[in-house]
Rosetta silent file (secondary structure, phi, psi, omega in degrees, C-alpha in Angstrom):
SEQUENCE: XXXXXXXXXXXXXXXXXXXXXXXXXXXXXXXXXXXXXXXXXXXXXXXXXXXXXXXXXXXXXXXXXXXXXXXXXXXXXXXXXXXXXXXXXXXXXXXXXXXXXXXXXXXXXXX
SCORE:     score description
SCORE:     0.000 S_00000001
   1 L     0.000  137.732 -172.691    0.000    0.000    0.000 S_00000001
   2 L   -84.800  -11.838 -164.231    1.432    3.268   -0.925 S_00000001
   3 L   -89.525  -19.140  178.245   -0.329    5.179    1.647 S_00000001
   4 L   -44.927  151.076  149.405    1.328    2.934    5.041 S_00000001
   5 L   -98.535  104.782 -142.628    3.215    4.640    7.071 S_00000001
   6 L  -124.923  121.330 -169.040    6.094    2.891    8.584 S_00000001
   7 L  -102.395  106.505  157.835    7.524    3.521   12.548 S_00000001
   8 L   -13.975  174.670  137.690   10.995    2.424   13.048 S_00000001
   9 L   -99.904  132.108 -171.526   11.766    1.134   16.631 S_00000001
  10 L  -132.346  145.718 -179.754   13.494    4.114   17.836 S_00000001
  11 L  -104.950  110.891 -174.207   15.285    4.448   21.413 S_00000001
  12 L   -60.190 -110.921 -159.178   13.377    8.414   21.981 S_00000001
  13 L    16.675  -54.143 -171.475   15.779    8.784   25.176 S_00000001
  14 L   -84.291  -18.700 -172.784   18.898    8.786   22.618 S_00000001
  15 L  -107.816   17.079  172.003   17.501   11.002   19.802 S_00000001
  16 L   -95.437  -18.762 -170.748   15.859   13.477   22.649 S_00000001
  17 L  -121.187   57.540  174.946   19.456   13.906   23.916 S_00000001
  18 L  -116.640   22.990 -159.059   21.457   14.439   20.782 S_00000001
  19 L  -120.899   76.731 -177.070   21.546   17.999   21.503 S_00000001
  20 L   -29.325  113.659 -150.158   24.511   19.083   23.880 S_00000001
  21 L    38.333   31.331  154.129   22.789   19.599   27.372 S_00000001
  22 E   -82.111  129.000  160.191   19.583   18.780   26.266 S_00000001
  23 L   179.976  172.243 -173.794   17.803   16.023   27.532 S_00000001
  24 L   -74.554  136.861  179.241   14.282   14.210   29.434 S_00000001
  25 E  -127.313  137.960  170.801   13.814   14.723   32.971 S_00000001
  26 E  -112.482  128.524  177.815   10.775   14.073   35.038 S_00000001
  27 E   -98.395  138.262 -175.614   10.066   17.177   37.160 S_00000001
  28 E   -93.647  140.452  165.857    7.519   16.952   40.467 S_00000001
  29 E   -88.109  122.873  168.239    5.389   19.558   41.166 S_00000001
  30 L   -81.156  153.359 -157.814    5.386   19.627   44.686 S_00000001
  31 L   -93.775   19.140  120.901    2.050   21.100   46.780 S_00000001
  32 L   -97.938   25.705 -154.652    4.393   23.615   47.926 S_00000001
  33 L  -101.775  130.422  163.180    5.841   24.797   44.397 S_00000001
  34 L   -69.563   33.684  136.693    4.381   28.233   43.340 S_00000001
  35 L   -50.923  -38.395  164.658    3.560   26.429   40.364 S_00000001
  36 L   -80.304  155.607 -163.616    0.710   24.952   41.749 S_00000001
  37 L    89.285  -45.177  158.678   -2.618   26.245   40.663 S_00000001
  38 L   -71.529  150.943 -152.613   -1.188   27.412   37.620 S_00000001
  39 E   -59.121  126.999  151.429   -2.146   27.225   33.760 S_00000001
  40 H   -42.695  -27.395  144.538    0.930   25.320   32.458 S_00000001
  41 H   -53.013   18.392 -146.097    1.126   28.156   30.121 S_00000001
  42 H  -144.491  -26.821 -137.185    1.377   30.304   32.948 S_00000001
  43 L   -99.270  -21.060  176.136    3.980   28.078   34.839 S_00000001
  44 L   101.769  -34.240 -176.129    7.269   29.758   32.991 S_00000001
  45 L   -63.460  -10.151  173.823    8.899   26.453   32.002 S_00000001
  46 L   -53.065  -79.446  143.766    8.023   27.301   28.124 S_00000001
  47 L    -0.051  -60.261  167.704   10.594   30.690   29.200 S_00000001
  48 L   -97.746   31.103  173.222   13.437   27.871   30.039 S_00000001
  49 L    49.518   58.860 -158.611   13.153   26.390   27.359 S_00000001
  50 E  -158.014  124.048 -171.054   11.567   23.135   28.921 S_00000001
  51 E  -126.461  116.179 -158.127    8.656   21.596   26.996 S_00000001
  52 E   -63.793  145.579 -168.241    6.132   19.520   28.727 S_00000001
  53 E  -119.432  -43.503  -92.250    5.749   15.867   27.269 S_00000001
  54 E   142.782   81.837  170.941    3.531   14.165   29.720 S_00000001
  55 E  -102.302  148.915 -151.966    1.813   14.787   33.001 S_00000001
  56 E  -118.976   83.182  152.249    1.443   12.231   35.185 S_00000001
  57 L   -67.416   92.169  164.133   -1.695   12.819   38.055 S_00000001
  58 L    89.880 -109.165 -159.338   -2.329    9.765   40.193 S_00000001
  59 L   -83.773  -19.771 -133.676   -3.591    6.946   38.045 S_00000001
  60 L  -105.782  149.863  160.897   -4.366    9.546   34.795 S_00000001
  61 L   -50.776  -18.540  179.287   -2.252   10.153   32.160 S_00000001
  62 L   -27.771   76.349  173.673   -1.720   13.145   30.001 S_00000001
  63 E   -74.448  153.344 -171.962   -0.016   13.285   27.041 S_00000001
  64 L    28.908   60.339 -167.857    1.004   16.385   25.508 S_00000001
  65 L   -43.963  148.072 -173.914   -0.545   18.687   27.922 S_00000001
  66 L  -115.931  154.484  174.072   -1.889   22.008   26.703 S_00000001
  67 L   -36.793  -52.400  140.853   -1.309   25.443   27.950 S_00000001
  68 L   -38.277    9.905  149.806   -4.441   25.548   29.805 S_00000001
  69 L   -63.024  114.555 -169.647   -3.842   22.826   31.971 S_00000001
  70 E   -77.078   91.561  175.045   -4.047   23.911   35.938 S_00000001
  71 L   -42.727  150.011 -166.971   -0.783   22.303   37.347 S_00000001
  72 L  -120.991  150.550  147.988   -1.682   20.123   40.814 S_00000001
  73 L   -51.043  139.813  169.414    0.344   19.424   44.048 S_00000001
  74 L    75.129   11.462 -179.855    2.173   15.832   43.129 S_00000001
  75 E   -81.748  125.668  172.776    1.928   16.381   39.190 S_00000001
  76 E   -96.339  137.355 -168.905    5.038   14.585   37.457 S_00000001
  77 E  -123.063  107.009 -164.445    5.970   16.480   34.217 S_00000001
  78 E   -92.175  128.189  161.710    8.418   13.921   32.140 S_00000001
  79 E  -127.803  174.610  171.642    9.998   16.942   29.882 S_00000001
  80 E  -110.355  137.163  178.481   12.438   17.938   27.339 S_00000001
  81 E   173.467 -147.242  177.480   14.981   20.759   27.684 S_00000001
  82 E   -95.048  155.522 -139.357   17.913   22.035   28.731 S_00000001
  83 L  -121.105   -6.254 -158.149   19.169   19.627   31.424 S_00000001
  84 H   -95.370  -59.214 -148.709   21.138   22.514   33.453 S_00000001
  85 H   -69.590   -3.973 -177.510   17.824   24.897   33.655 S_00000001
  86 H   -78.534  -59.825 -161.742   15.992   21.551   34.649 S_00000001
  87 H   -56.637  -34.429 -160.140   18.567   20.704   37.124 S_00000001
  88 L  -109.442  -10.317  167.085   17.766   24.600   39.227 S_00000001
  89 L  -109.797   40.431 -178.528   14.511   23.832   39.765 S_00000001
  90 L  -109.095  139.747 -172.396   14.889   20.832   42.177 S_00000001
  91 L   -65.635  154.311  163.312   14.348   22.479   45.606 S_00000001
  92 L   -97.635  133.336  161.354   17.390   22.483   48.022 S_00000001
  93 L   -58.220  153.833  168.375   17.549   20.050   50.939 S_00000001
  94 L   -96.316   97.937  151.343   18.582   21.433   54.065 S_00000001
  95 L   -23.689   86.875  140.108   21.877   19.061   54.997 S_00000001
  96 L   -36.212  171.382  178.527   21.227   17.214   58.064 S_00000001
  97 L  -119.753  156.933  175.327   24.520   16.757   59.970 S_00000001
  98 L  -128.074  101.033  166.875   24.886   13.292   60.628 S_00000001
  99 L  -142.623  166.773 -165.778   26.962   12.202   63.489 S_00000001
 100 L   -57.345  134.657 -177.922   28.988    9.499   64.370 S_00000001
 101 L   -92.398  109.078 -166.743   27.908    7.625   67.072 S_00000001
 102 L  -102.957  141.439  179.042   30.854    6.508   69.230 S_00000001
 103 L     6.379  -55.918 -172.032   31.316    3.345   70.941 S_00000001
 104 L   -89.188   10.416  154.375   30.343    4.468   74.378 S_00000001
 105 L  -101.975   -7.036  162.041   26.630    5.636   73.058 S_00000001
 106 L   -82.133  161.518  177.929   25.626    2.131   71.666 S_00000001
 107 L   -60.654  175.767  168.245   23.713    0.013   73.756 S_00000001
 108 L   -92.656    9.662 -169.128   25.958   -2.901   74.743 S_00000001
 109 L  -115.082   -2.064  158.024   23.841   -5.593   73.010 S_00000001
 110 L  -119.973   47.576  147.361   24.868   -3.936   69.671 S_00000001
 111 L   -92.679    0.000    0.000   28.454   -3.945   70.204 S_00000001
């Protein structure tokens, strides 16, 4: 048939990153990110060059979300972009200190 259309097997991962610091990330919106409540069109990541792919809410699904879509607390956004401006919008932990627990503070039945 002249009219088929024929899809390769392609690995998307490798031809989404063939672009020097480009590549997929999945970012969470967390239900403290000003982000929530906002239009994805609204949300700025268009502006960093970060293009939405996917949103992932609970069970549901969303491919290729559109600029009116109202971002949620817990919404996973698998995207494409620049991998550095991706990279600044993971919140920073606050470093616990961790410290070593010496000899004479274990119990004696874990010695």
């Amino acid at each position: 048939m002249a009219n088929q259309v024929a899809f390769p097997d392609i690995d998307v991962r490798q031809r989404l990153t063939v672009s020097t610091g480009y590549g997929v990330a999945e970012i969470v919106v967390h239900h403290g990110s000003d982000m929530v409540g906002k239009k994805l069109g609204d949300s700025g990541l268009d502006d960093r060059d970060i293009t939405v792919l996917t949103l992932h809410r609970g069970p549901h699904v969303i491919p290729n979300p559109r600029n009116k879509t109202v971002l949620e607390g817990e919404d996973r956004l698998l995207c494409f972009g620049k991998l550095e401006e991706m990279r600044s919008m993971i919140p920073d932990r606050k470093q616990k200190r961790v410290r070593r627990l010496m000899k004479k503070h274990l119990p004696p039945e874990s010695l």
